[in-house]
Short mmCIF file of C-alpha atoms in Angstrom, two decimals:
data_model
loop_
_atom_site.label_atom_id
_atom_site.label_comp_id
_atom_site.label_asym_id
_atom_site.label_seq_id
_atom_site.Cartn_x
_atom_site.Cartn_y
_atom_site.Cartn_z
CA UNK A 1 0.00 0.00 0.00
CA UNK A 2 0.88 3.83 -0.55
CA UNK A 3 1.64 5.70 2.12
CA UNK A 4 -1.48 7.10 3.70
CA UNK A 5 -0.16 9.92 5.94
CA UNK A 6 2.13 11.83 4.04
CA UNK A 7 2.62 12.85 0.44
CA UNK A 8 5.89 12.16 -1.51
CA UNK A 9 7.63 14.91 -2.30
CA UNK A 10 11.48 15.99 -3.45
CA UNK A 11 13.90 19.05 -2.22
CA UNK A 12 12.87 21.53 -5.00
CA UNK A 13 9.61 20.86 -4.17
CA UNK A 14 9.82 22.28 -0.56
CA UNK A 15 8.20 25.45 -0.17
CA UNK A 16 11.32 28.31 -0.14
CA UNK A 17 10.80 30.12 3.54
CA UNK A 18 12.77 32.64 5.67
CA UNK A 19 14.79 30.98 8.55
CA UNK A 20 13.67 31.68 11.83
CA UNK A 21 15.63 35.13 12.43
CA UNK A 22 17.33 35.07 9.04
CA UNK A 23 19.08 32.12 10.00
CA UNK A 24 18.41 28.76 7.68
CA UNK A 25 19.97 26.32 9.82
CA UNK A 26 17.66 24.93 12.54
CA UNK A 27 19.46 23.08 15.31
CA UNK A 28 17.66 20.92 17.63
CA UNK A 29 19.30 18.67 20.34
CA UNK A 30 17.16 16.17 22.06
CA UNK A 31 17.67 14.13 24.91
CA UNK A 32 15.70 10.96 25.46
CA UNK A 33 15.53 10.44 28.80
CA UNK A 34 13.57 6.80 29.56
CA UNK A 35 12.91 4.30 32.03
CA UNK A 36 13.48 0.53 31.81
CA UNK A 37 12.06 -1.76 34.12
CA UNK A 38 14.21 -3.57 36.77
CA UNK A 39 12.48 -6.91 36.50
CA UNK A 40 12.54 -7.47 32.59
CA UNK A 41 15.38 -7.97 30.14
CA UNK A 42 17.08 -5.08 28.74
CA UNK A 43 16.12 -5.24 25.03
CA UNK A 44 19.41 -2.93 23.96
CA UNK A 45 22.93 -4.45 25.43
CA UNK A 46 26.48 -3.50 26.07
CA UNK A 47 27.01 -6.65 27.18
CA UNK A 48 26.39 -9.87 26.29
CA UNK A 49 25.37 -12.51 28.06
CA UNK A 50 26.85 -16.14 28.42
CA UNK A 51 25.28 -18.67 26.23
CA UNK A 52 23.03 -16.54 25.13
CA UNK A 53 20.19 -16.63 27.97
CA UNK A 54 18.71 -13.08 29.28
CA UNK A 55 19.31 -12.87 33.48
CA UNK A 56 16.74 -10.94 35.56
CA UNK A 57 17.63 -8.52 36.60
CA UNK A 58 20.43 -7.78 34.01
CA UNK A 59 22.50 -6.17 36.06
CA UNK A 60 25.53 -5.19 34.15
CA UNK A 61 23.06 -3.79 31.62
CA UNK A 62 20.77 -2.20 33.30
CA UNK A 63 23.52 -0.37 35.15
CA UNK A 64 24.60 0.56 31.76
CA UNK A 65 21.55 3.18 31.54
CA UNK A 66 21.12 3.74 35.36
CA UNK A 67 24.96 5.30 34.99
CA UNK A 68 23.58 7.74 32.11
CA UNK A 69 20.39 8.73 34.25
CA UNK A 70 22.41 9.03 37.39
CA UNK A 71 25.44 10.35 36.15
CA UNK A 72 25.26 11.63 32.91
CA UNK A 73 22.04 13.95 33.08
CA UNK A 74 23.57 15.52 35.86
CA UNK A 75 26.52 16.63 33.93
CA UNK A 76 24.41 16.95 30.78
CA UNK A 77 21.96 19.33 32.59
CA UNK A 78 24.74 21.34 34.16
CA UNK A 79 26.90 21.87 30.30
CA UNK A 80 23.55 22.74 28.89
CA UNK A 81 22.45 25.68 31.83
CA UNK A 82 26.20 26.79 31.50
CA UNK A 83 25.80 27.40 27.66
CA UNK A 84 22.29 28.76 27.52
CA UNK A 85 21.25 25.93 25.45
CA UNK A 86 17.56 25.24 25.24
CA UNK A 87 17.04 21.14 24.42
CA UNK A 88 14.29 18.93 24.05
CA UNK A 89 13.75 16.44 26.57
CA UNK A 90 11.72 12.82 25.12
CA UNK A 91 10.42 12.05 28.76
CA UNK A 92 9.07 8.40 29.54
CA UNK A 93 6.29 9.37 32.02
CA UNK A 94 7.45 6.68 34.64
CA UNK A 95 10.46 8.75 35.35
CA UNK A 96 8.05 11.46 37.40
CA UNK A 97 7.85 8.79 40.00
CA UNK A 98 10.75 6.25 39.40
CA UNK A 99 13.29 9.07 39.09
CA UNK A 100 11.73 12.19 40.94
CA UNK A 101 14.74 14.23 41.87
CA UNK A 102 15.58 13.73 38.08
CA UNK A 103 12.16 14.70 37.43
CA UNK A 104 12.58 18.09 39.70
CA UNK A 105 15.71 18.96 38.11
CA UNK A 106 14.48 18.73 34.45
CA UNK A 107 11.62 21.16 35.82
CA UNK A 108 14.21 23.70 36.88
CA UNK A 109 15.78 23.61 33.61
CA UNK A 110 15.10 25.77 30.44
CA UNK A 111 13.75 22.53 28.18
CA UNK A 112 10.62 21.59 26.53
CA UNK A 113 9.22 18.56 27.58
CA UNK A 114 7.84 16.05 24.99
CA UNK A 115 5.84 12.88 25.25
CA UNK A 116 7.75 9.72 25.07
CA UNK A 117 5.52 7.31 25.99
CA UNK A 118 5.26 6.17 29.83
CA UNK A 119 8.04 3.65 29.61
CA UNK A 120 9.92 2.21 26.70
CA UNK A 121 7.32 -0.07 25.44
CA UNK A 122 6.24 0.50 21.72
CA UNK A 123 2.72 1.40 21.28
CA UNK A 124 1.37 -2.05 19.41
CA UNK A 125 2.11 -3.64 21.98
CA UNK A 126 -0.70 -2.29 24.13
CA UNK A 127 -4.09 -3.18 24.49
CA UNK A 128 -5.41 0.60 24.39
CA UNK A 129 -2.75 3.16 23.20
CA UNK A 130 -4.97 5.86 23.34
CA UNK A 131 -4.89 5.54 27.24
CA UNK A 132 -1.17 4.85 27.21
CA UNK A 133 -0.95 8.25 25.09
CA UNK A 134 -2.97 10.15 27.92
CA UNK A 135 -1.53 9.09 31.06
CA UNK A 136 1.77 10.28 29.59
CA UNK A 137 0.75 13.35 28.30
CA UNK A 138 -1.33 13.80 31.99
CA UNK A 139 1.47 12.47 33.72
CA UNK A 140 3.66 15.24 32.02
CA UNK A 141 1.32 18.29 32.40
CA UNK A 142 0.76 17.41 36.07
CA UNK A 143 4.07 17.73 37.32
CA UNK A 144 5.69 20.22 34.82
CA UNK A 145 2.81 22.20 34.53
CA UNK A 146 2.27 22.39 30.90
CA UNK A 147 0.95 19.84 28.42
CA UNK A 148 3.26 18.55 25.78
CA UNK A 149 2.69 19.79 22.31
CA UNK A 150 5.44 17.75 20.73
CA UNK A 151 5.57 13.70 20.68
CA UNK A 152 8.53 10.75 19.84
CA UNK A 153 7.34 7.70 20.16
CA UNK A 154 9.35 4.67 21.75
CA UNK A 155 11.19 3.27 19.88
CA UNK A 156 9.73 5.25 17.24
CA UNK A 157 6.88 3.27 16.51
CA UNK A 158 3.80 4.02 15.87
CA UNK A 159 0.09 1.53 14.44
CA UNK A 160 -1.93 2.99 11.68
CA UNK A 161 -3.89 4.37 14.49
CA UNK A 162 -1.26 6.26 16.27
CA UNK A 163 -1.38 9.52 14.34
CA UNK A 164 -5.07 10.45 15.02
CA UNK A 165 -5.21 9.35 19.02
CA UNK A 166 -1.90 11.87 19.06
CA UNK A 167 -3.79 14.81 17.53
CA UNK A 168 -7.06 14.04 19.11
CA UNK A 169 -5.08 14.23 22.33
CA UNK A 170 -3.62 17.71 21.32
CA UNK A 171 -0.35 17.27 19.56
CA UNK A 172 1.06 19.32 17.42
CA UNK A 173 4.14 17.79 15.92
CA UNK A 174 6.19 14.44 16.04
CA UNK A 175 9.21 12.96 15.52
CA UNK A 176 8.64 9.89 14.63
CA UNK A 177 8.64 9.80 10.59
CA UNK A 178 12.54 10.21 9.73
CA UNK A 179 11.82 11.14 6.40
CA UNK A 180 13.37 14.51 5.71
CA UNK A 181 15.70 17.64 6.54
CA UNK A 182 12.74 19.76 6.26
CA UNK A 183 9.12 20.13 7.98
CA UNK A 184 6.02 18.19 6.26
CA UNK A 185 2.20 17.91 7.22
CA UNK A 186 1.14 14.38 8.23
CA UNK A 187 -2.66 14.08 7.13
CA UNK A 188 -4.71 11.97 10.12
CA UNK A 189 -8.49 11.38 10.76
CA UNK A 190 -8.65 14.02 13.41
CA UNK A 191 -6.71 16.83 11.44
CA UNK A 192 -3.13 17.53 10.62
CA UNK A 193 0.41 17.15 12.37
CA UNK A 194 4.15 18.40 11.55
CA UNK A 195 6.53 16.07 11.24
CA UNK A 196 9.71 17.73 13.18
CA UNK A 197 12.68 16.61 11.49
CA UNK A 198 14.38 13.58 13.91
CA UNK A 199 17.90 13.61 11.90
CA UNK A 200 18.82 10.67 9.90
CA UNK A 201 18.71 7.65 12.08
CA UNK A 202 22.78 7.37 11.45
CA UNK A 203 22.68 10.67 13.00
CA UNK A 204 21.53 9.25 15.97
CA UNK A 205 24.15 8.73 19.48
CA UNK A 206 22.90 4.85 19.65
CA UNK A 207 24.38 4.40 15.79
CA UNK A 208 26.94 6.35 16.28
CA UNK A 209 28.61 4.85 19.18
CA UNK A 210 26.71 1.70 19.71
CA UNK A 211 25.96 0.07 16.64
CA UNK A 212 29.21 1.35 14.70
CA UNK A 213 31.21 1.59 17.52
CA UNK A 214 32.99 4.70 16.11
CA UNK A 215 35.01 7.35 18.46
CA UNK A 216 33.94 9.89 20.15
CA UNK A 217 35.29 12.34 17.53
CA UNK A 218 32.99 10.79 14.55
CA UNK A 219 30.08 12.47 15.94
CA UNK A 220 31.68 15.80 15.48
CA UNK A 221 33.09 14.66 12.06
CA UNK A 222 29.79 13.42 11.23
CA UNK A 223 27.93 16.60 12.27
CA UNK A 224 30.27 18.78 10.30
CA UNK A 225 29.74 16.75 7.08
CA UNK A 226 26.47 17.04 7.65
CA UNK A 227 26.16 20.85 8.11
CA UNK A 228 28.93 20.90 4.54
CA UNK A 229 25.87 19.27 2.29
CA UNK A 230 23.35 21.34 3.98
CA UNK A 231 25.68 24.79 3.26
CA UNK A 232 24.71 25.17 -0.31
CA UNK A 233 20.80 24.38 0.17
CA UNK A 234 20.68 26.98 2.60
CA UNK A 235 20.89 29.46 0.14
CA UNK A 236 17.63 28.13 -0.83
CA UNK A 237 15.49 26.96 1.90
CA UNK A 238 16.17 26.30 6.08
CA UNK A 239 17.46 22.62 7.47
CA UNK A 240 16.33 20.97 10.45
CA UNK A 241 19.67 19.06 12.06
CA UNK A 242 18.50 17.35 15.03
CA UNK A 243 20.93 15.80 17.04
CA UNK A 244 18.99 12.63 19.12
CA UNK A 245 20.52 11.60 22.11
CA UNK A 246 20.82 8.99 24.90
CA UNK A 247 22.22 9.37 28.51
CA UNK A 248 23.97 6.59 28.93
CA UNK A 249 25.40 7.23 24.98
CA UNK A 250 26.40 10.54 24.69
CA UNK A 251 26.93 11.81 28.07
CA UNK A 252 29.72 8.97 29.59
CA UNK A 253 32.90 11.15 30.21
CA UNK A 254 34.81 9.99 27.51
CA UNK A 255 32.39 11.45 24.95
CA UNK A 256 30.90 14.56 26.61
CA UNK A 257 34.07 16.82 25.09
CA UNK A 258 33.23 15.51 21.54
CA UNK A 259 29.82 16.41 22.57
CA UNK A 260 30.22 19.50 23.74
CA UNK A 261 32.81 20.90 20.87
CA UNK A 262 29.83 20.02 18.73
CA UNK A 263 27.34 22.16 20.10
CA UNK A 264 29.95 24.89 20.29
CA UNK A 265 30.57 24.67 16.98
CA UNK A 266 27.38 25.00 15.84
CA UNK A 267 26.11 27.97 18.67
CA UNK A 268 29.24 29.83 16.96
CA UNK A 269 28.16 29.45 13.12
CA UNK A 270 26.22 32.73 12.37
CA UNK A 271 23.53 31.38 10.16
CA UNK A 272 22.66 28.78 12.98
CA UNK A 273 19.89 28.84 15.48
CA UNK A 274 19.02 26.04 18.48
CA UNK A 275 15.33 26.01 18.90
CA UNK A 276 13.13 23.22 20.07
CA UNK A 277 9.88 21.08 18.60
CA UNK A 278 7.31 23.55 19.81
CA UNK A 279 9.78 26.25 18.38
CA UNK A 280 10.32 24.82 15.28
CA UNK A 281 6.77 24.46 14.73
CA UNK A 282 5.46 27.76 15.47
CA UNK A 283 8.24 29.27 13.14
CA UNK A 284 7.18 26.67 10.19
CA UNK A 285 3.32 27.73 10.73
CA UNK A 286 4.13 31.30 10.65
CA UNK A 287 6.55 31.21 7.54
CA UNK A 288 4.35 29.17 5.73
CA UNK A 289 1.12 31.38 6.03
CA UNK A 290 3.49 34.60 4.98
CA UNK A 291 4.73 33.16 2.20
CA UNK A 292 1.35 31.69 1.47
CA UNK A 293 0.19 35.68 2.16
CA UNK A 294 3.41 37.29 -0.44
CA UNK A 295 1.82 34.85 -3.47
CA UNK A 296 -1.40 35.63 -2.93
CA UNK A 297 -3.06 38.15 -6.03
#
């Protein structure tokens, strides 16, 4: 079947918009910050196990992600309040109550907070989704305050169904459909939803580091290429480089400096902004309806 939920379309056929402040190159940096439970197998390993059989509790792995939560946001939350940088956080829900004082210090910082399910289990496999979908969102709004506008699924999965309980539950944009460096609509039963740019999936820290294995200096050397083939289109029309990340990836010491060179790399570029979902999408509405507004007789 053809793809039901968003039209095919090419680079030339992107509608030519004004960056954000006269600057065409969007940065976003996300951090997905998510719970695992203690009592089930960690699906994702560092290490494997001996003849192949899962242990429970998985231990060495599971300490794997508790270093990044316990360790890693602290020092991640501290480089980005010391820079001024505003991130996107991709919250499982369950961390509110399984990891309050992480909780309380993502409230204190300058982020936008963005449904990511309630823990990392993908959205087929519940019975009702819908409900799954609420008691994040709920979850979210009652302890931060404010509803999240913005969505990533785990694991980035989504049923045909997905799409419309998201906007009937007031989303505006998601991150789920890798499919461009550049904003598109996403048509769904109950009206329509941006698709935020998510970066190419080799973009993101898990491929990076865990699946290739590279050093901590590819990411930098992979940004950087990135931002080269992007240069010339800029001229043009804006890119969206999001840069997805994972605790217990990105922020272990021997990576943070890579990490961190990046960012300052990019903050110091003059055509570059760092903005955030909700950003992003209020910038994309408002272009589009003034260029829509210049063409019109």
């Amino acid at each position: 079947m053809a793809n039901p939920f968003v039209a095919y379309r090419m680079i030339d056929a992107q509608p030519r918009l004004e960056g954000p402040g006269g600057k065409p190159l969007i940065v976003q940096i996300v951090m997905n910050v998510e719970c695992w439970p203690f009592d089930k197998p960690l699906p994702r390993k560092l290490l494997s196990t001996p003849y192949g059989q899962d242990p429970v509790p998985d231990i060495p792995n599971y300490s794997w992600v508790e270093y990044g939560l316990r360790t890693g946001m602290s020092r991640f939350i501290r480089g980005c309040a010391d820079r001024g940088l505003r991130v996107g956080i991709n919250l499982n829900s369950a961390i509110i109550t399984e990891y309050p004082a992480l909780a309380a210090a993502l409230r204190d910082l300058d982020c936008e907070i963005v449904g990511h399910g309630v823990t990392q289990r993908m959205l087929f496999m519940e019975d009702d989704e819908a409900a799954v979908i609420e008691r994040c969102l709920s979850q979210i709004e009652e302890f931060f305050g404010t509803r999240p506008r913005g969505w990533l699924g785990p694991g980035l999965a989504e049923t045909f169904d997905t799409l419309g309980h998201l906007k009937a539950a007031g989303i505006d944009y998601v991150m789920d459909w890798v499919i461009d460096d550049f904003p598109d609509w996403l048509e769904t039963p109950n009206g329509r939803l941006l698709s935020v740019p998510y970066g190419g999936l080799d973009m993101n820290d898990v491929a990076i580091w865990s699946n290739d294995h590279q050093s901590a200096a590819e990411y930098f050397t992979r940004v950087r290429d990135m931002v080269l083939t992007f240069e010339p289109e800029l001229e043009e029309r804006p890119r969206v480089l999001t840069l997805p990340l994972h605790p217990h990836v990105a922020c272990v010491p021997h990576r943070l400096p890579a990490l961190w060179a990046t960012f300052d790399w990019l903050a110091a570029r003059e055509d570059t902004v760092v903005m955030t979902g909700s950003e992003i999408t209020d910038w994309f509405v408002a272009a589009c309806d003034a260029a829509e507004a210049r063409s019109a007789p």
